[in-house]
Short mmCIF file of C-alpha atoms in Angstrom, two decimals:
data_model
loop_
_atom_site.label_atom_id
_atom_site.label_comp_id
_atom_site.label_asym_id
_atom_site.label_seq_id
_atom_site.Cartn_x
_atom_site.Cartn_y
_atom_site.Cartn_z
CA UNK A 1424 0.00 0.00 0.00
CA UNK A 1425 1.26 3.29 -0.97
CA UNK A 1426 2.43 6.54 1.57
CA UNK A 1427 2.10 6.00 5.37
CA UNK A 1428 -0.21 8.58 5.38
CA UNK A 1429 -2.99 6.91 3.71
CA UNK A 1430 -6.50 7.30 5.63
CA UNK A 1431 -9.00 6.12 3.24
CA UNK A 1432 -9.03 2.80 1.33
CA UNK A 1433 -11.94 2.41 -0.76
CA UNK A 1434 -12.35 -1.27 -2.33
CA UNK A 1435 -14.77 -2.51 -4.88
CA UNK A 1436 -14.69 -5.28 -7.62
CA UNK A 1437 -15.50 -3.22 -10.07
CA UNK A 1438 -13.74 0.22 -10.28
CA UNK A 1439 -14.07 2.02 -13.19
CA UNK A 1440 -10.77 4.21 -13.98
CA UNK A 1441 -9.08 5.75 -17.34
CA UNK A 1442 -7.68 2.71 -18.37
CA UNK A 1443 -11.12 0.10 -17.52
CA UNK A 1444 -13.35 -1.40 -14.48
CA UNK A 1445 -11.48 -3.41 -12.79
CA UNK A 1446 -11.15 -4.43 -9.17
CA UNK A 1447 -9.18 -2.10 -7.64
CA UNK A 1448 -8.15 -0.55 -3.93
CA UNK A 1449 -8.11 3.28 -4.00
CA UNK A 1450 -6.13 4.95 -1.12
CA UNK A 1451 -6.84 7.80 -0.10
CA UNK A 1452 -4.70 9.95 1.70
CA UNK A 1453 -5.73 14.16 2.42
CA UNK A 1454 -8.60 13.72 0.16
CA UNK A 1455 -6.56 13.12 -2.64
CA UNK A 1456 -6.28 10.00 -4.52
CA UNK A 1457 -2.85 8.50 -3.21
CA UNK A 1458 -3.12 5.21 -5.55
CA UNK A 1459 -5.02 2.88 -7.26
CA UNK A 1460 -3.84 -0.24 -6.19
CA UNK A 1461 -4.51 -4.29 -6.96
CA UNK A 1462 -7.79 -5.43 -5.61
CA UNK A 1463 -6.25 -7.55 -2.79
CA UNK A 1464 -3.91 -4.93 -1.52
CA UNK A 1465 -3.63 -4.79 2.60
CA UNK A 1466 -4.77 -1.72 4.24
CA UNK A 1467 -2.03 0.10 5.94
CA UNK A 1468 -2.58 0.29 9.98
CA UNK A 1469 -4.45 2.66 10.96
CA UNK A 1470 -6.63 2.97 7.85
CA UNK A 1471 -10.20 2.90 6.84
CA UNK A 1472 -11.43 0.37 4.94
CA UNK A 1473 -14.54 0.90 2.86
CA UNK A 1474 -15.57 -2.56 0.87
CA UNK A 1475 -18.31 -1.73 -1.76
CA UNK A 1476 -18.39 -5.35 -2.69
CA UNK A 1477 -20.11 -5.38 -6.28
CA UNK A 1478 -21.06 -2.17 -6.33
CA UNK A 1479 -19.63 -0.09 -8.64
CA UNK A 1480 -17.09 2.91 -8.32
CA UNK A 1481 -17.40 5.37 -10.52
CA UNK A 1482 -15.56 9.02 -10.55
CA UNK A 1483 -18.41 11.89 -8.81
CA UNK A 1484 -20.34 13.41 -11.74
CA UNK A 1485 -18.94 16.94 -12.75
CA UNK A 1486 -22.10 18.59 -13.86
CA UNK A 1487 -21.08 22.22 -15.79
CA UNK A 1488 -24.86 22.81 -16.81
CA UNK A 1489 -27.33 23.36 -13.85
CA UNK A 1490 -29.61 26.94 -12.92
CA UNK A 1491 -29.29 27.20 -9.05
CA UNK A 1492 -31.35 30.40 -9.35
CA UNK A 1493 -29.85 31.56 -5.93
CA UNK A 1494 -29.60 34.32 -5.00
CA UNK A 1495 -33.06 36.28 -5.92
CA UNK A 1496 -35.73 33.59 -7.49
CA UNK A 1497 -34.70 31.36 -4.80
CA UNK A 1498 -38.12 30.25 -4.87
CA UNK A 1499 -37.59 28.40 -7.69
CA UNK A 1500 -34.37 26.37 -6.26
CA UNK A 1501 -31.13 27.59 -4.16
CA UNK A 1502 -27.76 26.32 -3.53
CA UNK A 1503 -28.81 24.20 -0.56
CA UNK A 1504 -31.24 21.97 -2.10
CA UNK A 1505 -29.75 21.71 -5.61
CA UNK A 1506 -26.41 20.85 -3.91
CA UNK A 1507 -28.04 18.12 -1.87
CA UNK A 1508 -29.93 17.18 -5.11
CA UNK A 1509 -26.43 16.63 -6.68
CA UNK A 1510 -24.97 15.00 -3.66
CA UNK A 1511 -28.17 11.88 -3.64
CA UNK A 1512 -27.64 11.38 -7.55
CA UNK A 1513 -23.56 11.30 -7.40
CA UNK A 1514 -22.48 14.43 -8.97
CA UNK A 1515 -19.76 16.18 -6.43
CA UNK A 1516 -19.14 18.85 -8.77
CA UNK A 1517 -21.25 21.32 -10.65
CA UNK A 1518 -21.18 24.72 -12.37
CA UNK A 1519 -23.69 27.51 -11.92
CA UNK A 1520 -24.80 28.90 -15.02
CA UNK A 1521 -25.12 33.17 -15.06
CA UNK A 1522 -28.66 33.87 -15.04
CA UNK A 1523 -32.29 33.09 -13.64
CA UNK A 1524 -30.22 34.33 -10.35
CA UNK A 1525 -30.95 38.10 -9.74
CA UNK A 1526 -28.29 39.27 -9.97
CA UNK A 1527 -27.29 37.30 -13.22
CA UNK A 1528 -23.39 36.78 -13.21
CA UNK A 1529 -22.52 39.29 -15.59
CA UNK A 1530 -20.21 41.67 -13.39
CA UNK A 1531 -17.42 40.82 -10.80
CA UNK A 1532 -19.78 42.36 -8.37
CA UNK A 1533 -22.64 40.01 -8.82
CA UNK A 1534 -20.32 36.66 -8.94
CA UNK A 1535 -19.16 38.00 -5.53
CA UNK A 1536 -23.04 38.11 -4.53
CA UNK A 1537 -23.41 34.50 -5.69
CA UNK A 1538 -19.96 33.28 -4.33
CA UNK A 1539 -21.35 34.62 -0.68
CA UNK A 1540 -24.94 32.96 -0.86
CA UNK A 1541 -23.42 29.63 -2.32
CA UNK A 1542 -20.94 29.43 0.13
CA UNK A 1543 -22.37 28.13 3.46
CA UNK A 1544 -24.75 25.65 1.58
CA UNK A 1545 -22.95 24.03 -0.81
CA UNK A 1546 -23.05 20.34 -0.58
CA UNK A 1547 -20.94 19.78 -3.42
CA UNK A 1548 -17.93 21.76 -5.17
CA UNK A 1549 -19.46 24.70 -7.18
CA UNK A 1550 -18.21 26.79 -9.78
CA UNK A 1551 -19.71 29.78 -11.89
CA UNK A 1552 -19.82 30.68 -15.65
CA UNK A 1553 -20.21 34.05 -16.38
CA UNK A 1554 -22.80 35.24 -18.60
CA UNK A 1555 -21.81 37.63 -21.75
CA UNK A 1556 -24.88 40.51 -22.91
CA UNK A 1557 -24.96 43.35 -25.23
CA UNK A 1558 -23.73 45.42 -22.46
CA UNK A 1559 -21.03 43.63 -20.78
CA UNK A 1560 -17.78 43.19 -23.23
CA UNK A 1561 -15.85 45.56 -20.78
CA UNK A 1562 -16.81 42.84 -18.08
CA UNK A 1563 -15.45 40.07 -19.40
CA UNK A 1564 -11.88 39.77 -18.76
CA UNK A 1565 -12.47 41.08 -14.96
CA UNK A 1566 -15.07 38.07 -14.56
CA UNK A 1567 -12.29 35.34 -16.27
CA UNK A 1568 -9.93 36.67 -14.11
CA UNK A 1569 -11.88 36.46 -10.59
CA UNK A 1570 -12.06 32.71 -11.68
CA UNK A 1571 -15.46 32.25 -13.98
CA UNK A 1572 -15.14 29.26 -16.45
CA UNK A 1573 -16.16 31.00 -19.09
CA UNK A 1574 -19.12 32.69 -20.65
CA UNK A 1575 -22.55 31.58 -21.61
CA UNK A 1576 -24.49 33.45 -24.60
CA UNK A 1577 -28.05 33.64 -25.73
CA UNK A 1578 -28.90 33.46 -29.56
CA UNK A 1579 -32.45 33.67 -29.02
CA UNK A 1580 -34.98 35.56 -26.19
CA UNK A 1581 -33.35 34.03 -22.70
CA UNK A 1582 -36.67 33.77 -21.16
CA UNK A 1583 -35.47 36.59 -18.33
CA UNK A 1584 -35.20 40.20 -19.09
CA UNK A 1585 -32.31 40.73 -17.31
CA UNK A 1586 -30.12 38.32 -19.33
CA UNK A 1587 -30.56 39.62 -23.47
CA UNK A 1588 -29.26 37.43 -25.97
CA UNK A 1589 -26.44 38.69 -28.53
CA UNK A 1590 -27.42 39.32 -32.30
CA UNK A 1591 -24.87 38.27 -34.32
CA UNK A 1592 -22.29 41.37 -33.82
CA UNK A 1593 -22.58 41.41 -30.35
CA UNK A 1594 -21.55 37.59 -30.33
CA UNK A 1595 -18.58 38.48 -32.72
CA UNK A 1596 -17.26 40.74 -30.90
CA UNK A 1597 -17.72 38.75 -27.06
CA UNK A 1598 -16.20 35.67 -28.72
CA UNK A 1599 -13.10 37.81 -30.07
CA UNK A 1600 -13.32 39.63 -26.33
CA UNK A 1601 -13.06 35.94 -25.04
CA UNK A 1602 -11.10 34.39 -27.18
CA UNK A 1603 -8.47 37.09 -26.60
CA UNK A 1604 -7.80 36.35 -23.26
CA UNK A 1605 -8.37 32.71 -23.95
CA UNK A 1606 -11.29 31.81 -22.55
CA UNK A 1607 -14.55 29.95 -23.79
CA UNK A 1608 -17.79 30.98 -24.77
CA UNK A 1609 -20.72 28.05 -24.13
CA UNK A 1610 -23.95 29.14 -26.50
CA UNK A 1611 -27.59 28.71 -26.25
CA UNK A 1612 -28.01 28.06 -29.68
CA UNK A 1613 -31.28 28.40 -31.58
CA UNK A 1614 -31.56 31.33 -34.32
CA UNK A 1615 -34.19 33.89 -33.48
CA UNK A 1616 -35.50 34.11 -37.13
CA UNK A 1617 -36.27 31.01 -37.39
CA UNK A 1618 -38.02 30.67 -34.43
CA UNK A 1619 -39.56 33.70 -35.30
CA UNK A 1620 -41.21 32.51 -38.16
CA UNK A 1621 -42.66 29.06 -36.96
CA UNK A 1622 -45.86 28.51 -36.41
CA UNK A 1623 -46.91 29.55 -32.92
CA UNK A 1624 -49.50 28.10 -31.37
CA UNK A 1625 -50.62 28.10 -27.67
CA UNK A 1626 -52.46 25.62 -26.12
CA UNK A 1627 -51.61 21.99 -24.25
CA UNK A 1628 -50.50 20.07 -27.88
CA UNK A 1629 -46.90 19.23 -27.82
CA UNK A 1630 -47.03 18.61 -30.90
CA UNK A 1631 -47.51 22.45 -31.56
CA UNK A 1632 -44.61 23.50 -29.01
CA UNK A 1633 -42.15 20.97 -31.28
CA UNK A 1634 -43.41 22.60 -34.60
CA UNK A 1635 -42.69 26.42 -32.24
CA UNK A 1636 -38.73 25.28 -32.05
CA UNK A 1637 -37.90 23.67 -35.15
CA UNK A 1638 -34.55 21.74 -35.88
CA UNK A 1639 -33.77 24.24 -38.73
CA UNK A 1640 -33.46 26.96 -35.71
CA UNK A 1641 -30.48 25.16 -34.15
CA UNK A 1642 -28.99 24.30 -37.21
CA UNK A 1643 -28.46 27.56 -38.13
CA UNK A 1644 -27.16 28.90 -35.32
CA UNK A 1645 -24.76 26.20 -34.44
CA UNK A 1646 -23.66 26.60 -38.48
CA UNK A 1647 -23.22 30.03 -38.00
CA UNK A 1648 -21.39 30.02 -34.18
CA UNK A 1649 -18.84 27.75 -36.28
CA UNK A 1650 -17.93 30.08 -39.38
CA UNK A 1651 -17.63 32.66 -36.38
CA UNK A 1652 -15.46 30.82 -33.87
CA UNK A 1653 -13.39 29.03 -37.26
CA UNK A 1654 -12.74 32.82 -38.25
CA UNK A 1655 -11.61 34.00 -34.75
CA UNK A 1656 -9.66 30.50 -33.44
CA UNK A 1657 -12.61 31.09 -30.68
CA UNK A 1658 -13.08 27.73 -28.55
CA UNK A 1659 -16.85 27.69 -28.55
CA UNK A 1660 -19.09 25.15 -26.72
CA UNK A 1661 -23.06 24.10 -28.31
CA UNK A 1662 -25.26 23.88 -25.11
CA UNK A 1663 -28.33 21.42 -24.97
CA UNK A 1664 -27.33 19.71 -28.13
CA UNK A 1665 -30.93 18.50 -29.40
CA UNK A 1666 -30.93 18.28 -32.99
CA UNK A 1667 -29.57 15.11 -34.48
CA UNK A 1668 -29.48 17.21 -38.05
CA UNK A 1669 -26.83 19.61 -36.74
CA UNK A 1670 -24.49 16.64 -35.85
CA UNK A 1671 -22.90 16.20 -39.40
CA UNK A 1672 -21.60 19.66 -39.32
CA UNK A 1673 -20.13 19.65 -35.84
CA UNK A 1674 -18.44 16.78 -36.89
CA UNK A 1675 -17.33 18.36 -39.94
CA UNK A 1676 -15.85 21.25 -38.21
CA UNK A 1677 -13.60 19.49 -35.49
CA UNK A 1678 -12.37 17.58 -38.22
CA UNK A 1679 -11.06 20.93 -39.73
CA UNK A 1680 -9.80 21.80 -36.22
CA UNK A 1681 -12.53 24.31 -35.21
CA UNK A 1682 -12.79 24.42 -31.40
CA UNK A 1683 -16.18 22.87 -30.83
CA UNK A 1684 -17.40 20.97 -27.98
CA UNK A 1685 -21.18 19.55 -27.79
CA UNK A 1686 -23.34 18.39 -25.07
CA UNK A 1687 -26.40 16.90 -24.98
CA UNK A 1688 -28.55 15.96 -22.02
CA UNK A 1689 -30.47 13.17 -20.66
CA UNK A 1690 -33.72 14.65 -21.18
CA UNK A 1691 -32.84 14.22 -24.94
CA UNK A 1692 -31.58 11.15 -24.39
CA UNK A 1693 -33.96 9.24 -22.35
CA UNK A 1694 -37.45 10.93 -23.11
CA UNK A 1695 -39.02 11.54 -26.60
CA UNK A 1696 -41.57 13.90 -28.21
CA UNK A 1697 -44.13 10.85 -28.73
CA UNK A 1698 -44.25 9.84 -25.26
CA UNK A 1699 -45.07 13.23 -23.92
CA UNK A 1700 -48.65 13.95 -23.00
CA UNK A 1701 -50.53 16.93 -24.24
CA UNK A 1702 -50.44 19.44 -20.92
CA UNK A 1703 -47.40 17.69 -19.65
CA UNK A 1704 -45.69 20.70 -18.97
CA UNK A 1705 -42.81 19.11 -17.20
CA UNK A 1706 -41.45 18.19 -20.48
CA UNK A 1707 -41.07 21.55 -21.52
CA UNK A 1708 -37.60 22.63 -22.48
CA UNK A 1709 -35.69 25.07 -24.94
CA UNK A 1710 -34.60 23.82 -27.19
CA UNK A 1711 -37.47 20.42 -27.08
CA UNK A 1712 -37.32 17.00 -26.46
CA UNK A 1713 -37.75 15.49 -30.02
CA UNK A 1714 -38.44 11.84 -31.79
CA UNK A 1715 -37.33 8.89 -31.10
CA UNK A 1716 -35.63 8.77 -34.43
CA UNK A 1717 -33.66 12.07 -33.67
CA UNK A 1718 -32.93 10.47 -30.25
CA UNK A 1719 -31.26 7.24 -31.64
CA UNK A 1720 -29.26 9.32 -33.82
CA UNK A 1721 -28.14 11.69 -30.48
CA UNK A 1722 -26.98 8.34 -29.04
CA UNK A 1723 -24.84 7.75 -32.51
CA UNK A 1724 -23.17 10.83 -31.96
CA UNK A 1725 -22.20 10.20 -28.59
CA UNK A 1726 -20.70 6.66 -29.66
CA UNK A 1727 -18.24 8.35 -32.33
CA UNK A 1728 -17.58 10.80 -30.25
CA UNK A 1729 -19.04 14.62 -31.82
CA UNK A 1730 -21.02 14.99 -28.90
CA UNK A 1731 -18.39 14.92 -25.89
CA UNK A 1732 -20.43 15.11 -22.72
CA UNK A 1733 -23.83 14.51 -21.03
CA UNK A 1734 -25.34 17.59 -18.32
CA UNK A 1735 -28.37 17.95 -16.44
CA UNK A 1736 -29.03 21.87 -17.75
CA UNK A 1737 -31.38 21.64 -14.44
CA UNK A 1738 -33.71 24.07 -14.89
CA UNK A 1739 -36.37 24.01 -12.45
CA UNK A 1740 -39.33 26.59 -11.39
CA UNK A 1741 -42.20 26.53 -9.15
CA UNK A 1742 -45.14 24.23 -9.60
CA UNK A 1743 -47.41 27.01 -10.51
CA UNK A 1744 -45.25 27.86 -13.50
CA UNK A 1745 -45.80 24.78 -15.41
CA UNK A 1746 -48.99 25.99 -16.25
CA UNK A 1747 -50.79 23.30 -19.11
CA UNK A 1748 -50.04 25.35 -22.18
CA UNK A 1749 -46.69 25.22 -23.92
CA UNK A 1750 -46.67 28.60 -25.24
CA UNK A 1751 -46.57 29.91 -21.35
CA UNK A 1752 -45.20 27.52 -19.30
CA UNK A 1753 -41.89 27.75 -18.15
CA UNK A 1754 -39.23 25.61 -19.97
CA UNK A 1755 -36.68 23.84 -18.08
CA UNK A 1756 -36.24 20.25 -16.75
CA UNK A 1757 -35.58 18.74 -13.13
CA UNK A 1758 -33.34 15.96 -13.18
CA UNK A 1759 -30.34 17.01 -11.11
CA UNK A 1760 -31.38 13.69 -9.01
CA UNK A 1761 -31.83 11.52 -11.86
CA UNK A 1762 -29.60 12.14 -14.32
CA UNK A 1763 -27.16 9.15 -14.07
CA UNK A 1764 -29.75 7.16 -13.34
CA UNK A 1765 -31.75 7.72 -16.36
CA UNK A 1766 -28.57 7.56 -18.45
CA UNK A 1767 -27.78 4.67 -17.22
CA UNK A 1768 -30.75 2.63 -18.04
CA UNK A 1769 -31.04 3.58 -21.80
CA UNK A 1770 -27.27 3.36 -22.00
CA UNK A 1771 -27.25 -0.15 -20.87
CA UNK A 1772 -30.01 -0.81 -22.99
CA UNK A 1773 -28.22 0.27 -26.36
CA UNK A 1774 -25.02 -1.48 -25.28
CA UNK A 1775 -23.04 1.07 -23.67
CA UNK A 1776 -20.84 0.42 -20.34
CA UNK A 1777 -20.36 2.18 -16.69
CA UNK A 1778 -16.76 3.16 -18.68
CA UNK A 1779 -18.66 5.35 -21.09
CA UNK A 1780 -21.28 6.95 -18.80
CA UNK A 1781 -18.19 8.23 -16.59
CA UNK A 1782 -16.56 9.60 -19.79
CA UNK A 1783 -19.91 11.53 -20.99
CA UNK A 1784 -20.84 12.73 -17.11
CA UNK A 1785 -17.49 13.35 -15.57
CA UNK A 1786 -14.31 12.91 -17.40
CA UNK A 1787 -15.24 15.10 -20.67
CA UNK A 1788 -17.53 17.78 -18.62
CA UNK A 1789 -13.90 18.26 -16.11
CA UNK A 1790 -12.21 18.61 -19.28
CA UNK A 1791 -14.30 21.16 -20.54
CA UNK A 1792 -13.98 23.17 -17.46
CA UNK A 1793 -10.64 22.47 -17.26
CA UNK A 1794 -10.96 20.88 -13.56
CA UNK A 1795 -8.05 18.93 -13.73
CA UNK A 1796 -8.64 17.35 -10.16
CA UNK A 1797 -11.85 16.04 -11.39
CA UNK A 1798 -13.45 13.34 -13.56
CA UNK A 1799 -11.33 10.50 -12.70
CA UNK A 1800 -9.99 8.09 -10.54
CA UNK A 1801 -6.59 7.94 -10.66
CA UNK A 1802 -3.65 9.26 -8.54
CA UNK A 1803 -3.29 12.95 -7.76
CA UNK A 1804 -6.99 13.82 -8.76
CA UNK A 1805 -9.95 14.89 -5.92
CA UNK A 1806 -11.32 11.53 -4.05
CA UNK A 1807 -14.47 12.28 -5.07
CA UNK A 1808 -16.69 9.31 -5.59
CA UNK A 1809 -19.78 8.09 -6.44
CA UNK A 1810 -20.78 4.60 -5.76
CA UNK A 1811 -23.99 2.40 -7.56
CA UNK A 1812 -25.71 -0.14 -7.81
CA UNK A 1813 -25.94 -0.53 -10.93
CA UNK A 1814 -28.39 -3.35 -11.22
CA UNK A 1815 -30.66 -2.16 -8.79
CA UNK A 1816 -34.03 -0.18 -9.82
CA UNK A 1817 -36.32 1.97 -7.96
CA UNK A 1818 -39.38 4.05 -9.48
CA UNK A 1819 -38.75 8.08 -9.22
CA UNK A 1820 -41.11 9.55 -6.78
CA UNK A 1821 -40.48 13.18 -7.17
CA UNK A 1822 -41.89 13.51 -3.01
CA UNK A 1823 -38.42 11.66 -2.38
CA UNK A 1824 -36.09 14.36 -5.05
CA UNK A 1825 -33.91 17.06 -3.20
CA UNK A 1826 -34.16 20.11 -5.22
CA UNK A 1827 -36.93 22.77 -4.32
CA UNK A 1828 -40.07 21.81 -6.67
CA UNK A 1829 -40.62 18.52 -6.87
CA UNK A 1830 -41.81 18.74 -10.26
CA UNK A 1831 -39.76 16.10 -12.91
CA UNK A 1832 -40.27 15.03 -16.18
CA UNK A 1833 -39.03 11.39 -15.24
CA UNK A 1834 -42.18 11.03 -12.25
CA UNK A 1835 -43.19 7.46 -12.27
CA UNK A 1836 -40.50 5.97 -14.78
CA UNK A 1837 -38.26 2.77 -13.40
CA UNK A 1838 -34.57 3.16 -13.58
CA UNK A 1839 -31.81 1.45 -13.19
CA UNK A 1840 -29.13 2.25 -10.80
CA UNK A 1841 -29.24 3.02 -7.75
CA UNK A 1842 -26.91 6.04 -6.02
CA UNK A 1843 -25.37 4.31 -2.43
CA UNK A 1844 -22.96 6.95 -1.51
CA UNK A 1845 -21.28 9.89 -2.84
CA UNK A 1846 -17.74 10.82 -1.41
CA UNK A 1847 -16.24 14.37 -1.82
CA UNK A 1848 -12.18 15.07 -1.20
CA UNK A 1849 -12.55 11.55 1.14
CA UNK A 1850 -15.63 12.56 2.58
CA UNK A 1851 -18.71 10.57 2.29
CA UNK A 1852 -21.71 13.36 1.84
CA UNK A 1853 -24.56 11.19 0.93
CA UNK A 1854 -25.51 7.82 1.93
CA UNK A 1855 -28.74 5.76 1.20
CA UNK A 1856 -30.23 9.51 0.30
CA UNK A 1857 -29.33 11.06 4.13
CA UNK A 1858 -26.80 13.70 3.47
CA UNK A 1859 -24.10 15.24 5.65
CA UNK A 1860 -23.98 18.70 6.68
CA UNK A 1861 -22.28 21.02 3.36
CA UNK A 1862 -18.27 20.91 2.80
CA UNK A 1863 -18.56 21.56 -0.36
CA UNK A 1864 -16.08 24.35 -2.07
CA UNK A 1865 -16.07 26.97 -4.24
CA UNK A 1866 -14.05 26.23 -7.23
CA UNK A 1867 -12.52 29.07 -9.36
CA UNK A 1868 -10.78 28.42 -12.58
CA UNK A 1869 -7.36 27.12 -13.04
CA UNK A 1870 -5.17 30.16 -13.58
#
């Protein structure tokens, strides 16, 4: 057994690390990862030993898409619950995004608001993106350098006042502002013409809502947020990848050696447009949940590898904002809970292993952050941990889900997987769904 200083030995017969699952000791030593050592490696004296049996070790999710909302619509969620959210469904990292807070993080002044509210309840190890508006180019440097990961953009009406998307100047001239200093730009990307001129129609029919945000809306703007960041070496990132259609050109263009990353979620990967029933409300999101045929071809693109990662983009409300017609309802998703969960079970389903789910939900979202202490389990990285049962299923009572509302599109569904325990830096937060009191940090950027 490695260093004399090793605390922590976590065992299991099924690890699952860069190189495979295997069975595997991990020491642990300062909430570090010391070593990971052969299965049937002795403890050192004085040492913990933690045997998961079968259960399954997997590196703690690194989730760089979730709405807190905290401080000022705290209503709608907060750090305290979403953290604990995270914590029960075995993410140990996750990144704010900049808006549906008031104040949105578009100034050094209002990340220092959020860092101060976030930092007595966070269960898990939070970060911020910045968000880049018309009116904040001068902002943007001061923000990377107080430690944001980066900036998120609007193509098309945010949904909040307070946060205006960029027409197609204003995003030229953030992503040369950003890609000045280095930094990268993540993009809500659906054009506004195009959604413009579908047909709009209120009322409880999803069908109507999926006609409202076409495929040819995304398209366009992901096209056109490549010719822009291939023109300005920008590193760009496509948020909330929906579109299967758009895949063939994001391929295209990291084959030319344009700085794209994708993500998609598991709202898009799990649920589809036919199964949703008309005035199910909790299915709205922005962009939509589409076909099943779209869906299998989302699943394609993660297998080859043009869409890199898989994030919640939790986006929850109150109940009373899910109101039965599309057109008014608020769009966002709850799933911080369930997300590896619901992967899980369709991934296993089309063939996939526990290898590739910790790729999509915590080795490429740490790399897109640039967390280097994150998304793995090897030596030198965080201890952070989640452990599952991966054969185990339970039926999602949203009574029993952490974050605020318990409003979720996945209410009554049967997964597969069940979260044990999540460990953070060595530290087991959540066990059997009873969490520990917060010691989670904030994170800033590498610099």
């Amino acid at each position: 057994m490695s260093g004399p200083d090793v605390n922590l030995v976590l065992r299991s017969t099924r690890v699952v690390t860069p190189e495979g699952t295997r069975p595997a000791a991990v020491a642990v030593e300062g909430g570090t990862i010391d070593a990971v050592l052969p299965y049937d490696t002795e403890a050192p004296a004085g040492a913990r030993l933690e045997d998961f049996g079968d259960d399954v070790l997997l590196p703690g999710l690194v989730d760089t898409h979730v709405h807190v909302n905290d401080p000022g619509r705290t209503e709608w969620e907060g750090f305290w619950t979403a953290t604990r959210a995270a914590a029960a469904g075995g993410i140990t990292t996750l990144l704010d995004m900049p808006l549906n807070s008031l104040p949105p993080t578009t100034t050094v002044g209002n990340l220092h608001t959020k860092q101060q509210v976030a930092a007595p309840k966070a269960h898990v190890d939070t970060g911020f993106w910045g968000g880049a508006i018309p009116s904040n180019v001068k902002d943007l440097r001061p923000l990377y350098e107080a430690g944001v990961f980066g900036f998120k953009c609007f193509l098309s009406p945010s949904g909040v006042e307070e946060f205006p998307e960029l027409d197609q100047e204003q995003l030229a001239r953030s992503m040369a502002e950003i890609a000045g200093f280095g930094g990268l730009l993540i993009v809500h990307a659906e054009d506004p013409h195009h959604l413009a001129d579908a047909p709009q129609r209120p009322g409880p029919a999803y069908a109507d809502f999926l006609a409202s945000r076409p495929r040819d809306a995304e398209n366009t703007a992901i096209e056109g947020l490549i010719a822009h960041a291939k023109r300005l070496n920008a590193r760009v990132h496509v948020l909330h990848l929906s579109s299967s259609d758009a895949l063939p050109l994001i391929a295209a263009a990291k084959r030319e050696g344009v700085r794209v990353t994708v993500e998609s979620c598991p709202h898009f990967l799990t649920l589809t447009a036919e199964e949703v029933p008309d005035g199910a409300t909790e299915f709205k999101c922005c962009p939509p949940i589409r076909e099943a045929a779209n869906q299998d071809a989302l699943w394609a693109g993660l297998a080859d590898g043009t869409i890199d990662c898989i994030v919640s983009d939790h986006s929850p409300c109150t109940t009373d904002l899910k109101t039965p017609d599309f057109a008014s309802a608020w769009g966002g998703i709850s799933s911080l809970q369930l997300g590896l969960p619901a992967i899980w079970t369709e991934a296993r389903r089309r063939g996939h292993s526990l290898d590739d789910v910790a790729r999509w939900m915590s080795a490429a979202p740490a790399a897109l952050a640039g967390l280097t202490r994150k998304g793995a389990i090897e030596a030198g990285r965080d201890a952070d941990f989640a452990v599952l049962a991966p054969d185990a299923t339970f039926t999602v009572d949203p009574a029993e889900l952490f974050h605020r509302n318990q409003v979720t599109a996945y209410a009554g569904k049967t997964l597969h997987g069940v979260v044990r325990s999540s460990w953070l830096r060595g530290v087991r937060i959540a066990s059997d769904g009873v969490l520990a009191e917060p010691t989670g940090r904030l994170l800033e950027r590498d610099h």
